[in-house]
Short mmCIF file of C-alpha atoms and ligand atoms in Angstrom, two decimals:
data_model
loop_
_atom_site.label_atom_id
_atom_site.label_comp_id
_atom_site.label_asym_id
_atom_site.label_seq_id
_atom_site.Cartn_x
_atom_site.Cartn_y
_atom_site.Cartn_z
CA UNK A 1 9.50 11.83 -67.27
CA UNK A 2 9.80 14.77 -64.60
CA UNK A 3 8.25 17.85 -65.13
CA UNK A 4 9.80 20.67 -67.12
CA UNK A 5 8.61 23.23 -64.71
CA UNK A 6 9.09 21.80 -61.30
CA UNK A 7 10.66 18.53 -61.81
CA UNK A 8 8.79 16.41 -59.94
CA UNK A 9 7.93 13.08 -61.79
CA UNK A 10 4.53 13.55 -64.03
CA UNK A 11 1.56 10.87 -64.64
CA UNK A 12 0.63 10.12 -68.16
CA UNK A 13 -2.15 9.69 -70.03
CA UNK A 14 -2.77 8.80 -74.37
CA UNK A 15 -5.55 11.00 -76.00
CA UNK A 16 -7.92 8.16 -77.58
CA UNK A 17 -8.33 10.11 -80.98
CA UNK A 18 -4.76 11.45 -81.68
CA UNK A 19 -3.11 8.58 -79.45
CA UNK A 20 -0.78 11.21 -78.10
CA UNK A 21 1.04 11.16 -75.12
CA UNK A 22 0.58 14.06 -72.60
CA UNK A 23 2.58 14.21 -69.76
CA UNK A 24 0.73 15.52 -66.41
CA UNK A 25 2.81 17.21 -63.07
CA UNK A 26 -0.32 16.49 -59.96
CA UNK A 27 2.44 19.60 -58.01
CA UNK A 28 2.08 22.28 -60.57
CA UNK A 29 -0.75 21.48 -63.01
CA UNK A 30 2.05 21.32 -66.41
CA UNK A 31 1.01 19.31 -69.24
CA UNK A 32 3.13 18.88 -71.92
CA UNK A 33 3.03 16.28 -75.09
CA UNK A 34 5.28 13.56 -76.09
CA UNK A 35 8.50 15.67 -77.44
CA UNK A 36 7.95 13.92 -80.53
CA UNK A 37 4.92 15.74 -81.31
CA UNK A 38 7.53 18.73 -80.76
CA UNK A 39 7.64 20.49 -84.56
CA UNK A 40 10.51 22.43 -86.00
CA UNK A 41 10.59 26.18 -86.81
CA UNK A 42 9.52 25.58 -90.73
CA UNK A 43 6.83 23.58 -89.93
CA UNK A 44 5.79 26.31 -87.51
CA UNK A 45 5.99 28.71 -89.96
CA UNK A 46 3.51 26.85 -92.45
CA UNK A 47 1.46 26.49 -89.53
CA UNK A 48 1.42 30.97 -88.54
CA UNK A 49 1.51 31.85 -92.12
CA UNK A 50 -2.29 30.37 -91.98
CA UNK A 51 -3.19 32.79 -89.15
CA UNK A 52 -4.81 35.86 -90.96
CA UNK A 53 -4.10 38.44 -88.25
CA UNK A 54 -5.55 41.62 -90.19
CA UNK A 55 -4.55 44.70 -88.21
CA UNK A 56 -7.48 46.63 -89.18
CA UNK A 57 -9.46 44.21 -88.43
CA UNK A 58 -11.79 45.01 -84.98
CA UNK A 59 -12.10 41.83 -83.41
CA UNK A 60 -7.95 41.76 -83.38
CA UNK A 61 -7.67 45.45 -81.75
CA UNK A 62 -10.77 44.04 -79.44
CA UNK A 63 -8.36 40.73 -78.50
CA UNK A 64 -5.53 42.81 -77.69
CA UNK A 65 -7.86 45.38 -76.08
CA UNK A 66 -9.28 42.44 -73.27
CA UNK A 67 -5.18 41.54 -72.96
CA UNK A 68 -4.54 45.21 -71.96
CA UNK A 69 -7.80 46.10 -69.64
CA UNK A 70 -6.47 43.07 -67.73
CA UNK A 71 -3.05 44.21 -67.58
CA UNK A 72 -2.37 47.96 -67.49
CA UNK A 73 -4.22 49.03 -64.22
CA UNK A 74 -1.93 46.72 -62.27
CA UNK A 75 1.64 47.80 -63.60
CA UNK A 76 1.29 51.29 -62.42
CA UNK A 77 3.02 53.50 -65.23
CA UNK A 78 5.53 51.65 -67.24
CA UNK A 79 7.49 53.73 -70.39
CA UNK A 80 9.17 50.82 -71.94
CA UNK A 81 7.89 47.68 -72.89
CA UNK A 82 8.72 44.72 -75.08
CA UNK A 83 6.24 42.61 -76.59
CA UNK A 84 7.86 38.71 -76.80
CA UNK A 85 6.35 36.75 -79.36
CA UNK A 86 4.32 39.01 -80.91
CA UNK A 87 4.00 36.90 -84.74
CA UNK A 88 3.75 39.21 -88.02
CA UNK A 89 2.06 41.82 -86.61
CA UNK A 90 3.26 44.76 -84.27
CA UNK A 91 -0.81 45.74 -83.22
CA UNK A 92 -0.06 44.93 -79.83
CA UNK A 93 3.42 47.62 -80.09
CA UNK A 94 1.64 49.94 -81.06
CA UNK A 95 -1.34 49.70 -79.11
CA UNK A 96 1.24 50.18 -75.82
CA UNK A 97 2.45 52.89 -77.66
CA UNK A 98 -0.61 54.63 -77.56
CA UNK A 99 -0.62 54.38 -74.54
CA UNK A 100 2.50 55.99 -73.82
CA UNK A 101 4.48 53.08 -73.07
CA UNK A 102 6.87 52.59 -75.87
CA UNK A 103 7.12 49.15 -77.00
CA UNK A 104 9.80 46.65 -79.22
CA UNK A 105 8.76 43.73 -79.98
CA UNK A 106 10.62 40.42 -81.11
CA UNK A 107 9.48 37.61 -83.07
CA UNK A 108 11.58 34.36 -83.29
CA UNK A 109 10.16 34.23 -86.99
CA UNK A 110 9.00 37.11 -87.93
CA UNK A 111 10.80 39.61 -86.31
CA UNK A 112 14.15 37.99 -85.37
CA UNK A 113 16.75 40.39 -85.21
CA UNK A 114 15.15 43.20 -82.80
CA UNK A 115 16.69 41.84 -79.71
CA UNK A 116 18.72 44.32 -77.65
CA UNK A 117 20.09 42.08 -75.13
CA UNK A 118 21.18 45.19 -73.20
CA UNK A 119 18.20 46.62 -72.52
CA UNK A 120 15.78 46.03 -69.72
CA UNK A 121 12.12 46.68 -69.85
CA UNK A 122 9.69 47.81 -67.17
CA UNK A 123 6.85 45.44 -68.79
CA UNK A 124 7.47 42.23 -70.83
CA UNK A 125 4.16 41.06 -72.29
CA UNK A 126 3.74 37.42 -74.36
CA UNK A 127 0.48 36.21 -75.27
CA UNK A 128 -0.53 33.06 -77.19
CA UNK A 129 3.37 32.18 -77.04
CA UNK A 130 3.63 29.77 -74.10
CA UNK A 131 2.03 27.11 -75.38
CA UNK A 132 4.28 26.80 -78.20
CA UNK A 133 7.68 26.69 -76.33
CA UNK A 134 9.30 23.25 -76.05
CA UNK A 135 11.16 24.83 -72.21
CA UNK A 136 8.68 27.30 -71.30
CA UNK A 137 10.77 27.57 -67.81
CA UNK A 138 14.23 28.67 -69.65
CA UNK A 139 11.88 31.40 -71.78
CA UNK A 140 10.51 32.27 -68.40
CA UNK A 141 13.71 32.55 -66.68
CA UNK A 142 15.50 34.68 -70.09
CA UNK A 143 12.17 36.84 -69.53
CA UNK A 144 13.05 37.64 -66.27
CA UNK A 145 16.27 38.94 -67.04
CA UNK A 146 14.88 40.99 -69.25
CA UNK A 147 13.03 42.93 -66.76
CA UNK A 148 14.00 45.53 -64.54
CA UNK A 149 13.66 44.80 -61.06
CA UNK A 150 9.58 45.56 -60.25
CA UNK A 151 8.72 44.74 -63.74
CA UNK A 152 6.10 43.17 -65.08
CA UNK A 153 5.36 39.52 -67.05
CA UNK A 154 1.96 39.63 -68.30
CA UNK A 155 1.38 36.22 -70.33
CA UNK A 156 -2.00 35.03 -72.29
CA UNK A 157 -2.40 31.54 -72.82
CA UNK A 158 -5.23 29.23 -72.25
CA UNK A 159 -5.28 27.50 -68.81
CA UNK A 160 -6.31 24.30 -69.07
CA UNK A 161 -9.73 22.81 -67.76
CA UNK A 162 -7.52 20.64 -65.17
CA UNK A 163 -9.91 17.42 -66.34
CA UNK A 164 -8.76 14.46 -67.64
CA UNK A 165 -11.83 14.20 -69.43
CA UNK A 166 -13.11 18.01 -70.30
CA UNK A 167 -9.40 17.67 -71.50
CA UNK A 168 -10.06 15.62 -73.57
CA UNK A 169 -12.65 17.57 -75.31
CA UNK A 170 -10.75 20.81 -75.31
CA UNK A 171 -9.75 22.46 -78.53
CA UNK A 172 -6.35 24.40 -77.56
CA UNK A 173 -4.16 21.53 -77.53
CA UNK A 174 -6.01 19.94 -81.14
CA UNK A 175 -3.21 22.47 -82.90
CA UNK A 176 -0.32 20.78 -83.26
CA UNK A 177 2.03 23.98 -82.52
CA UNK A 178 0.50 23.76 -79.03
CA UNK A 179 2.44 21.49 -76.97
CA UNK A 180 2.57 22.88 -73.73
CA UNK A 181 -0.27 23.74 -71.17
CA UNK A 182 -0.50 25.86 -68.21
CA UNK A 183 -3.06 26.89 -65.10
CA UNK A 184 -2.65 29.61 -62.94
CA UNK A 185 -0.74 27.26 -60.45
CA UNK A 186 1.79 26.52 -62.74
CA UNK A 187 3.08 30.32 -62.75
CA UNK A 188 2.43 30.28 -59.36
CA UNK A 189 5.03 27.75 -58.72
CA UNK A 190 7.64 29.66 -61.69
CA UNK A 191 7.07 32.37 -59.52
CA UNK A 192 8.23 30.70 -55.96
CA UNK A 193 11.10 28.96 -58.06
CA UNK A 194 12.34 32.18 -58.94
CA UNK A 195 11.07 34.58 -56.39
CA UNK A 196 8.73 36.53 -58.09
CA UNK A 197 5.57 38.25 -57.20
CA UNK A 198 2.26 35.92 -58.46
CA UNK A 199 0.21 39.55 -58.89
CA UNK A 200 -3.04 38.60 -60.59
CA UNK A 201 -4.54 36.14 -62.95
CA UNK A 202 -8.24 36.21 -64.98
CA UNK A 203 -9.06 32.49 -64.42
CA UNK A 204 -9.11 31.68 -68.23
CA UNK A 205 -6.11 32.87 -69.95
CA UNK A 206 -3.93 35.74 -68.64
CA UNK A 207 -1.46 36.34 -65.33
CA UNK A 208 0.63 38.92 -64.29
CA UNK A 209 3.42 38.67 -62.30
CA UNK A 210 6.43 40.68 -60.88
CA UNK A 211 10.50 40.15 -60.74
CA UNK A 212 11.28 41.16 -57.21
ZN1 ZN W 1 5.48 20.41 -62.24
#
């Protein structure tokens, strides 16, 4: 199997409990499970309609709150944004718009007609959405063009420990909607394949980057 991100041919390894099959790229630190473990969009849905995202809740505002502390003093002033991903809830909208920045957002569930496919957006921000995508890289790529030039991608998802074994152990890929993990270096190398600026990551589970 060659990687979905860079192509190069991946090493593989079965996780003793769930006996799934991860795929591993050594060049750009992807890991993605067997496509079979792949689920389709009602069985998604079953899976989000768990998630009790209360937007009054404080610890959700306080999530979204880390996201933006880490983003907004590195993209300058934006005024429109679009928020990819963003489940039932439009918190994170209207948090940006609080902020002055005036944000859609889109939901391939949820929220699935709010697409303008002729409008570009000064930031594009996606978090906990990655690790669901079966082609992250097309995503990334349709992201892209969805930016003006000098925009900004912020993305949340968990990187992974990079540890066969503290892999092993780690809860993010135990949900079966996540298929797909990433590191830092893994944008890193999105961002050379499509000539964008790598500006920043937290070391955990957000990065920022720019379309040149
Ligand atoms: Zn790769």
């Amino acid at each position: 199997m060659n990687c979905h991100i860079c192509n190069d041919l991946c090493d593989t390894f079965t996780d003793e409990k769930t006996k799934i099959t991860y795929y591993y790229c050594d060049n750009c630190e992807y890991i993605f499970k067997s496509p079979e473990c792949y689920q389709d969009f009602s069985a998604q849905k079953e899976r989000y309609n768990l998630h009790e995202n209360d937007e009054k809740d404080a610890g959700y505002q306080a999530y979204f709150q880390r996201f933006l502390d880490f983003t907004l003093p590195l993209v300058g002033q934006p005024k429109t944004a679009l928020d990819f991903g963003c489940g039932a809830s439009s918190l994170l909208a209207k948090m940006l718009d609080k902020e002055g920045i005036k944000c859609d957002y889109y939901d391939p569930i949820y929220h699935p007609d709010t697409l303008n496919d002729n409008k570009k957006y000064e930031l594009i921000v996606s978090t906990e959405v990655f690790e669901h995508l079966h082609q992250p890289r097309d995503v990334f790529e349709s992201l892209l063009e969805r930016l003006k030039e000098g925009g900004y991608l912020a993305l949340q998802t968990q990187f992974h420990p990079n540890d066969r074994e503290a892999f092993e152990k780690w809860y993010y890929h135990q949900d079966p909607t996540h298929i797909v993990f990433f590191t830092a270096k893994t944008f890193r190398v999105l961002c050379e394949e499509y000539n964008c600026e790598f500006v920043s990551e937290n070391g955990k589970n957000m990065v920022l980057m720019r379309k040149c």
